[in-house]
Tab-separated table of C-alpha atoms in Angstrom:
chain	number	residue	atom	x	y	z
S	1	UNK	CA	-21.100	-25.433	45.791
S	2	UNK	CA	-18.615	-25.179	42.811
S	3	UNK	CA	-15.507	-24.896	45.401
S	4	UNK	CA	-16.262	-28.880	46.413
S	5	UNK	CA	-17.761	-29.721	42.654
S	6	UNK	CA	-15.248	-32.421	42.576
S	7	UNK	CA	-15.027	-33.607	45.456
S	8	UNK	CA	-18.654	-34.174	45.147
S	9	UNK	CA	-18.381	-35.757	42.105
S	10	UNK	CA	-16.761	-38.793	43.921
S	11	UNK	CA	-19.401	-41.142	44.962
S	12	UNK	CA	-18.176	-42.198	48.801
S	13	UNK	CA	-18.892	-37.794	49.243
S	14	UNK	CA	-21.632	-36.225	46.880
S	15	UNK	CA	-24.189	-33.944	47.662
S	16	UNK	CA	-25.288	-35.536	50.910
S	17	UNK	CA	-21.402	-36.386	52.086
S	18	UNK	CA	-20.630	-32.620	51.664
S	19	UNK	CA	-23.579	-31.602	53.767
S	20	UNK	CA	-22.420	-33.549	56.403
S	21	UNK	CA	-18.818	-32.462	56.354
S	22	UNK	CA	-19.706	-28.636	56.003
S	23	UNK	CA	-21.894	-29.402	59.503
S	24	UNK	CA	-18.917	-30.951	61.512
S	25	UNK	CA	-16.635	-29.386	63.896
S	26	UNK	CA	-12.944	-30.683	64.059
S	27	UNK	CA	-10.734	-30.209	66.835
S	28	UNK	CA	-6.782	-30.734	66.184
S	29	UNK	CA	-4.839	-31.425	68.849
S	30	UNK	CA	-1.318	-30.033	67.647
S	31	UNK	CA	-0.595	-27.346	64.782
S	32	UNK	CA	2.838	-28.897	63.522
S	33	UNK	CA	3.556	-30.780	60.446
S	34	UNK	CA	0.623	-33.441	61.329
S	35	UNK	CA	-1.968	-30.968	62.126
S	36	UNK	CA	-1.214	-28.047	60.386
S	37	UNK	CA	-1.704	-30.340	57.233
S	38	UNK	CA	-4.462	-31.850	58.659
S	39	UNK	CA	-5.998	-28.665	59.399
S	40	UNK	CA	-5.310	-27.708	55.610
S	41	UNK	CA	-7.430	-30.842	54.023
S	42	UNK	CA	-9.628	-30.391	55.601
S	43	UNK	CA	-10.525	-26.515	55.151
S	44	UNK	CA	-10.261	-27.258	51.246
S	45	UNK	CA	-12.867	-29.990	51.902
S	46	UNK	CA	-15.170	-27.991	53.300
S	47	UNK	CA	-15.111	-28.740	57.380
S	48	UNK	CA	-17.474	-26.254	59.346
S	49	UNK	CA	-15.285	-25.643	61.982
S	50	UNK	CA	-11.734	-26.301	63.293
S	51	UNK	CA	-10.507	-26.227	67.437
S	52	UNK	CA	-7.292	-25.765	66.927
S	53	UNK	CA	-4.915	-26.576	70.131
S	54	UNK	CA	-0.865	-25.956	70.246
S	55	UNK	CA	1.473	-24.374	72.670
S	56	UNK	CA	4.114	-23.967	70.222
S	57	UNK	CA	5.558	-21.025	67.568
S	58	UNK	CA	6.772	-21.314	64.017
S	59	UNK	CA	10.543	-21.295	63.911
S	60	UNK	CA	12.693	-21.977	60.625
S	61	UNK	CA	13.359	-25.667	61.375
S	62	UNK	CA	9.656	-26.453	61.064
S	63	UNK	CA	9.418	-24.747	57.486
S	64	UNK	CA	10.990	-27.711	55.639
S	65	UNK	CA	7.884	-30.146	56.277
S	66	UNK	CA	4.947	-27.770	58.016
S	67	UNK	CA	3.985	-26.806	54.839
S	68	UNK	CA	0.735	-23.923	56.105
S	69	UNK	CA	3.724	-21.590	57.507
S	70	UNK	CA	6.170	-19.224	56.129
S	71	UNK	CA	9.424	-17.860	56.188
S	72	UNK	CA	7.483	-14.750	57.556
S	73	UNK	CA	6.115	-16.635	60.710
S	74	UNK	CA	9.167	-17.723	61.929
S	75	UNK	CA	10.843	-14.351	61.539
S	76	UNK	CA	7.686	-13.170	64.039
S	77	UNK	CA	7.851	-16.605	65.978
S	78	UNK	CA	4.101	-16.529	65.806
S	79	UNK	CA	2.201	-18.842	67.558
S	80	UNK	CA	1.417	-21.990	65.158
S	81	UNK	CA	-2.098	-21.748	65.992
S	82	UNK	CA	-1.866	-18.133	65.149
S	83	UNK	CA	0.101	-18.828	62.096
S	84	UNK	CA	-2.630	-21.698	61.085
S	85	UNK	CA	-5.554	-19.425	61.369
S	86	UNK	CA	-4.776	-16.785	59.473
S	87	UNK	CA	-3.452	-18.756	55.972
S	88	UNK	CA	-6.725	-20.894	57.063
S	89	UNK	CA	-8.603	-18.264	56.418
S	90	UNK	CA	-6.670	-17.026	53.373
S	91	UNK	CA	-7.663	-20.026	51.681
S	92	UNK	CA	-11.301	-19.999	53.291
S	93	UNK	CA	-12.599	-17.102	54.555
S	94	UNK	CA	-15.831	-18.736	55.799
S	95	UNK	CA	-14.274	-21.330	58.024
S	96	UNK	CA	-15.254	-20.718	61.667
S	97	UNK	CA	-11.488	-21.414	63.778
S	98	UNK	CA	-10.946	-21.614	67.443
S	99	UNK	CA	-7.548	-21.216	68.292
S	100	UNK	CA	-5.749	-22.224	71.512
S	101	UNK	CA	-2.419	-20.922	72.312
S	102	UNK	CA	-1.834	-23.630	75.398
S	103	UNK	CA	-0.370	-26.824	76.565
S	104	UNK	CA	-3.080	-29.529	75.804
S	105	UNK	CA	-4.292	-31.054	79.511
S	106	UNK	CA	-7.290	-32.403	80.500
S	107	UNK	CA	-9.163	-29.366	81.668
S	108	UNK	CA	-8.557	-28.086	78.278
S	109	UNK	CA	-9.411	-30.599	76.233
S	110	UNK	CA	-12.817	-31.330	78.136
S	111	UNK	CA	-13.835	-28.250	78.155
S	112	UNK	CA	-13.740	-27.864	74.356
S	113	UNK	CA	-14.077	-32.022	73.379
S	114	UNK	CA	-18.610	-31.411	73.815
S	115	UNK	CA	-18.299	-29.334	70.341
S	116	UNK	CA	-16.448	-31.271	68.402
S	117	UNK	CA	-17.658	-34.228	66.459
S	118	UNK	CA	-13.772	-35.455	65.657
S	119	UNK	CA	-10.739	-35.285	67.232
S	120	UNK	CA	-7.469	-35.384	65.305
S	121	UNK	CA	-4.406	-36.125	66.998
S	122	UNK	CA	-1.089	-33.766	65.495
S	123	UNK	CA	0.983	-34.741	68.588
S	124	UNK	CA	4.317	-36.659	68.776
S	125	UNK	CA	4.180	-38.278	72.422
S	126	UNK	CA	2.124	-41.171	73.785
S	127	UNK	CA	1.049	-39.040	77.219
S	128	UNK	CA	-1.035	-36.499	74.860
S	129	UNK	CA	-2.106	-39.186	72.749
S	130	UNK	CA	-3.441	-40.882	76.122
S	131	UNK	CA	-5.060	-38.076	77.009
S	132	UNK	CA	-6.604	-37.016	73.756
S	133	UNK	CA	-8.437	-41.362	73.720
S	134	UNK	CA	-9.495	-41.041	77.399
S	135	UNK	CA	-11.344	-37.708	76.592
S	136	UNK	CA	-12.373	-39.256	72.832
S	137	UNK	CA	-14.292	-42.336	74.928
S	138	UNK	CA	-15.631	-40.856	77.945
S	139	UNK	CA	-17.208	-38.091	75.799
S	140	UNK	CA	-18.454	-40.923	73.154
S	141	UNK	CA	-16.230	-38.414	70.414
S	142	UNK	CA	-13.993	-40.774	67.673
S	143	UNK	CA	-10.613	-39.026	67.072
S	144	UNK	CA	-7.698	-40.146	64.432
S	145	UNK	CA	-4.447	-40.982	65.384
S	146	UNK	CA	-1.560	-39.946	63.322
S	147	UNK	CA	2.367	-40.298	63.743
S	148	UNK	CA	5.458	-39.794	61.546
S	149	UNK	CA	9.673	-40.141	62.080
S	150	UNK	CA	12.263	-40.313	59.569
S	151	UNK	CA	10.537	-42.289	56.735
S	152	UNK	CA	7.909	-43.975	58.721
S	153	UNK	CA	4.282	-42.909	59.308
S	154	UNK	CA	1.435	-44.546	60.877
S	155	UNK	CA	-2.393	-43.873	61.183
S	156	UNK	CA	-5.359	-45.504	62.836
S	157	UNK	CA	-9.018	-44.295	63.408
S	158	UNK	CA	-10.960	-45.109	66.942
S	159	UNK	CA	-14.509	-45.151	66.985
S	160	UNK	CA	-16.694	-46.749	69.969
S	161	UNK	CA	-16.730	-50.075	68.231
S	162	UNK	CA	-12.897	-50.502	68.529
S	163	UNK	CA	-10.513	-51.299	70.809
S	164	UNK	CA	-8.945	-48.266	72.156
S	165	UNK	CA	-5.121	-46.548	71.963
S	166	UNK	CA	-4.756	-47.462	74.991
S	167	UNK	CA	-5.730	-51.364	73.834
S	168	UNK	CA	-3.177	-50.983	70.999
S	169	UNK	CA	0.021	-49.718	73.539
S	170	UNK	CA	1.938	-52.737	73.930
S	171	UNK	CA	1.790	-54.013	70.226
S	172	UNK	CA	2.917	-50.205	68.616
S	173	UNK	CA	6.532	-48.698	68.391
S	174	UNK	CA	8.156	-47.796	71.663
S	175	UNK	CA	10.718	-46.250	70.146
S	176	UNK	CA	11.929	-43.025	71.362
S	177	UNK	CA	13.084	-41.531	68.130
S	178	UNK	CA	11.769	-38.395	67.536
S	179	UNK	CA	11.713	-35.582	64.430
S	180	UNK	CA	13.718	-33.621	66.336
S	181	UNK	CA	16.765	-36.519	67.047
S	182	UNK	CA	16.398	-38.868	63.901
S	183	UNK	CA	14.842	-36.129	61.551
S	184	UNK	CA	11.536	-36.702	59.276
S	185	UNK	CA	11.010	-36.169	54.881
S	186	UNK	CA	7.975	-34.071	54.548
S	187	UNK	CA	6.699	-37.643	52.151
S	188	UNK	CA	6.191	-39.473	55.337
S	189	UNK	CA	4.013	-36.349	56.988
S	190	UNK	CA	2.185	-36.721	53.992
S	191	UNK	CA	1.488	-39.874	53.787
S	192	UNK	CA	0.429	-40.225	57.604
S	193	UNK	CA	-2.031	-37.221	57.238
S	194	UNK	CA	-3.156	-38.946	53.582
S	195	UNK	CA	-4.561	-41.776	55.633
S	196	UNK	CA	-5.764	-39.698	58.656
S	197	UNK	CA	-7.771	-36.946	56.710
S	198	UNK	CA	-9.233	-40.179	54.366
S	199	UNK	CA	-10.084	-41.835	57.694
S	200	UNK	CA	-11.454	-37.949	59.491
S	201	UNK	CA	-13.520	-38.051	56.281
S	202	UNK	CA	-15.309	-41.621	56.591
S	203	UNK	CA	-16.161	-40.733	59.778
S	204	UNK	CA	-17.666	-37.305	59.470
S	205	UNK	CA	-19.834	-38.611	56.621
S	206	UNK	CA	-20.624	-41.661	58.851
S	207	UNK	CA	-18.879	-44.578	56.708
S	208	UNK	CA	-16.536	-45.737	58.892
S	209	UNK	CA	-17.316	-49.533	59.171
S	210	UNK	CA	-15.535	-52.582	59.945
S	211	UNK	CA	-13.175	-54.328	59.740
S	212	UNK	CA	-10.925	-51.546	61.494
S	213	UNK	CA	-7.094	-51.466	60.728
S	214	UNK	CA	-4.230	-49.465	61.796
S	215	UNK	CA	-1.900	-48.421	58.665
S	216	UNK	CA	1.736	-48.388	58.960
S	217	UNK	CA	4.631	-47.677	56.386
S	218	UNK	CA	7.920	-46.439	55.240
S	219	UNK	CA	7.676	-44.412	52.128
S	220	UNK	CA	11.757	-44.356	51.711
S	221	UNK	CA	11.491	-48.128	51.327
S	222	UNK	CA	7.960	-48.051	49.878
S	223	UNK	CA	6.786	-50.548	52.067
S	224	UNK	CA	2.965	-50.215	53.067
S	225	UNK	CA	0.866	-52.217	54.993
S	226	UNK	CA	-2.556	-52.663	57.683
S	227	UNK	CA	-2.603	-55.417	60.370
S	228	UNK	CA	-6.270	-55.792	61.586
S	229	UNK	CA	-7.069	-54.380	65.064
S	230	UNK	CA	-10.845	-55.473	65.661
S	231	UNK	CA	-10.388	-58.367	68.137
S	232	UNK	CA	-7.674	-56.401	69.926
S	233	UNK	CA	-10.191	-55.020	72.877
S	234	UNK	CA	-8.791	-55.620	76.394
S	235	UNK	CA	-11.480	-56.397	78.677
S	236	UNK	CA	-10.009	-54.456	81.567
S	237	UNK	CA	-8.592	-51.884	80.096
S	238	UNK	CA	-8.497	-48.701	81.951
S	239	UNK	CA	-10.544	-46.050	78.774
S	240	UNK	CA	-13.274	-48.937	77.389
S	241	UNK	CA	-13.182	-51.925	79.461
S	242	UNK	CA	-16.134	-52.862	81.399
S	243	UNK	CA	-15.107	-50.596	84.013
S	244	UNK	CA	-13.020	-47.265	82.296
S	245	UNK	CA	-11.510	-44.663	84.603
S	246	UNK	CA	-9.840	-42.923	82.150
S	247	UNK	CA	-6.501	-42.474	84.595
S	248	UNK	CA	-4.701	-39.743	82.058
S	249	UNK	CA	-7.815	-37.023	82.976
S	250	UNK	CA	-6.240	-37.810	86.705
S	251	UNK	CA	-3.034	-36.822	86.308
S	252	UNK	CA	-1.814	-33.860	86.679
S	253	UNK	CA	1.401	-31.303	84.105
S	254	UNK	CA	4.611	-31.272	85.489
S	255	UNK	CA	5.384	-27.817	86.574
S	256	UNK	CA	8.569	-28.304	84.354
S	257	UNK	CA	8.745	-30.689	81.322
S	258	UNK	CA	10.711	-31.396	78.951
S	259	UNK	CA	9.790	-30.992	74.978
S	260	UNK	CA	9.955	-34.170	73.119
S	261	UNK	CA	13.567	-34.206	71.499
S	262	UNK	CA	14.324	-30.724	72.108
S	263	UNK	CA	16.487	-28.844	74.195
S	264	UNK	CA	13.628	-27.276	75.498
S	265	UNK	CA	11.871	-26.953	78.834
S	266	UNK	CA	8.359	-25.924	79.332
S	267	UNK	CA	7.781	-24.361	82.812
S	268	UNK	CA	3.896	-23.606	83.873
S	269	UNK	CA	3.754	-21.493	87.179
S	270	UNK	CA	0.956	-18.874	88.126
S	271	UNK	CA	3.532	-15.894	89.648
S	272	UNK	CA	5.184	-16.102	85.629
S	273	UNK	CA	2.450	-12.909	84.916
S	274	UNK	CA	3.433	-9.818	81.920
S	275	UNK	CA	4.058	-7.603	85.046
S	276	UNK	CA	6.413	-10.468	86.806
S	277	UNK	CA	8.388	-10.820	83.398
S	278	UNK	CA	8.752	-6.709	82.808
S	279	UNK	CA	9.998	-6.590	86.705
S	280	UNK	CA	12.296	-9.591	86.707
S	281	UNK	CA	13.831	-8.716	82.826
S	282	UNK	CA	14.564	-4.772	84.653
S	283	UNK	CA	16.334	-5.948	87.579
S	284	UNK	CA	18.514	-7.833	84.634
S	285	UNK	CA	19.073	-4.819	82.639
S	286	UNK	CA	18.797	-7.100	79.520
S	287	UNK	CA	16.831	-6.525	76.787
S	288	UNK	CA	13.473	-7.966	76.334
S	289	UNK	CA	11.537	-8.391	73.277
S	290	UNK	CA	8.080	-8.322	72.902
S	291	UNK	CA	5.290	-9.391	70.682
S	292	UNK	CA	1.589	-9.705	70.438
S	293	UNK	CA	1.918	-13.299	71.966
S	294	UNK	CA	4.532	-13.386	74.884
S	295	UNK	CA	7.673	-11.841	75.475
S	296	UNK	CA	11.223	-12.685	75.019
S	297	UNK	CA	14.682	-12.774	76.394
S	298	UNK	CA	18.100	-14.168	77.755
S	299	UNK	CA	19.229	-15.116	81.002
S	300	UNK	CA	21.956	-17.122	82.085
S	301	UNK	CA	22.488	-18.305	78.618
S	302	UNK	CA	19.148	-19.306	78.234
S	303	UNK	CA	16.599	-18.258	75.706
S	304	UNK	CA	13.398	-17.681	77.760
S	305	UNK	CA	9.256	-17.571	76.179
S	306	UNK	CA	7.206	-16.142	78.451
S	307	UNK	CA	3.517	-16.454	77.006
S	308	UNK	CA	0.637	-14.694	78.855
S	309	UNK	CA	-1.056	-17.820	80.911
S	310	UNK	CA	1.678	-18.216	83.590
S	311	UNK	CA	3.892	-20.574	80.650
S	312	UNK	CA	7.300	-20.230	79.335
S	313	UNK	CA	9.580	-22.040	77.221
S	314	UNK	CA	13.300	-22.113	78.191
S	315	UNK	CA	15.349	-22.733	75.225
S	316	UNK	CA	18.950	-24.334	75.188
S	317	UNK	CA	18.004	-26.426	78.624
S	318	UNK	CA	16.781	-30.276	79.142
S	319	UNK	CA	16.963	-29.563	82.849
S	320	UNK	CA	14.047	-29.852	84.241
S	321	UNK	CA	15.089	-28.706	88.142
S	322	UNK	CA	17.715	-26.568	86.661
S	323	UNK	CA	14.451	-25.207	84.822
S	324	UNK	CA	12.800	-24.775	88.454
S	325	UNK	CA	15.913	-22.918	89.850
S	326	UNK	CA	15.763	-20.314	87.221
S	327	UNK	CA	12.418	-19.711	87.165
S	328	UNK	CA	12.700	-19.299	91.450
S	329	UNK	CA	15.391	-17.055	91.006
S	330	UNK	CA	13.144	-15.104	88.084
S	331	UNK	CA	9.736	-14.723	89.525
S	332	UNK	CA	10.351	-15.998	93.450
């Protein structure tokens, strides 16, 4: 137990507190700048396992604040999760991973939520964050959530005792900024996945007691703060009122959809198949490039993903019918 000697030697973890954490299985919802990080701490701290979920690659715009990925990834467009894993186990190579190259839904996440014993949200929209607290509560799992633009960061743990993300809505920041159209510092990534590891780690050694807050700051100012969320339960509310129905597991991905603050449309549609992409890119009589992961190539001016479970990304395009016309004159 040298590795964790110090981090035993702090008196919230010791010998007991590490037991518990080397027992635990995290699942990460997200392998970007929140969750790659995330995913980092807690490897070096010892976690059992990590689920790791993302639909995404590495590309050279993510290298400034993602700090688990290299130039090298982005030159190969690896998957993140890929990407994640394999540094992961650089650094440990006992760690047990699970990786998931896919768009997080709610088939997904339920089938994987009855392992974990924490879910960590690395998102950046409220519809996944929905999703990951109305899994979190009907499976009786606590989860972190974590956020971050320009400066600003924000963090908050949910446990059964609190009200849930869904309580919380209406008093947090609807803004629509996101890293991609106001930009982010890597200090403010930090700082949210500072307080969401701290809170992951409370939790997975079982001291995560009231009174519950949700943190919120803005490291370029320096201005830090917690607002107390305890008495915040809503009665009715739809994921731990008196009578949940936990309505994001009902609905149902887009078949097109765009990528929060990108030019980027995801497209999910069964006849999009390795066979269907090698056909369609021949008729073209473009080149197509391929890797281990999903292959590549232009149409139309587009920049088109095609990854092996029916999705692709179409880069360049916030479209999403103009997405749908493509992909029917593609694969239809």
């Amino acid at each position: 137990m040298e590795r964790y000697s110090r981090q035993m030697l702090y008196n919230k973890i010791g010998v007991e507190g590490q037991r518990l954490i080397a027992s635990r299985t995290v699942l990460i919802v997200g392998a970007g700048a929140l969750g790659s990080l995330s995913s980092e701490l807690l490897a070096r701290a010892g976690i059992g396992k990590l689920i790791l979920i993302d639909r995404d690659y590495v590309e050279y715009s993510n290298l400034q604040r993602q700090t688990l990925y290299t130039e090298k990834d982005a030159d190969e467009k690896k998957p993140k999760v890929i990407a994640a894993r394999e540094r992961l186990l650089e650094i440990r190579p006992d760690l047990e991973i699970d990786a998931h190259i896919a768009h997080c839904d709610g088939p997904l996440l339920e089938s994987l939520v009855e392992e974990a014993d924490l879910l960590l949200d690395g998102t950046d929209n409220f519809d996944t964050r929905l999703l990951i607290n109305d899994v979190a509560y009907k499976y009786g799992k606590p989860w972190v959530y974590a956020a971050c633009v320009e400066a600003s960061y924000s963090s908050c743990g949910f446990v059964p005792a609190t009200p849930c993300y869904r309580c919380l809505v209406p008093v947090l920041p609807t803004t629509t900024l996101t890293c991609d159209t106001a930009g982010i510092i890597a200090p403010a990534v930090q700082m949210a996945v500072a307080e969401q590891v701290t809170t992951a780690l409370k939790i997975l050694t079982e001291q995560y007691e009231a009174p519950f807050y949700m943190r919120i700051g803005n490291v370029w100012d320096m201005d830090h703060m917690k607002y107390r969320i305890d008495g915040m339960k809503e009665a009715h509310c739809d994921t731990c009122g008196e009578a949940p129905t936990y309505p994001a597991l009902d609905m149902k991905a887009d078949v097109a959809m765009r990528l929060c603050g990108r030019d980027t449309v995801q497209v999910m549609d069964d006849r999009i198949t390795e066979a269907a992409v090698e056909h369609a890119v021949g008729h073209l009589g473009t080149k197509v490039n391929r890797t281990p992961y999903f292959q590549e190539f232009h149409y139309d001016g587009y920049r088109f993903v095609c990854f092996r479970n029916g999705r692709l990304l179409i880069h360049g395009l916030d479209e999403m019918n103009k997405a749908k016309t493509l992909v029917n004159q593609l694969f239809g």
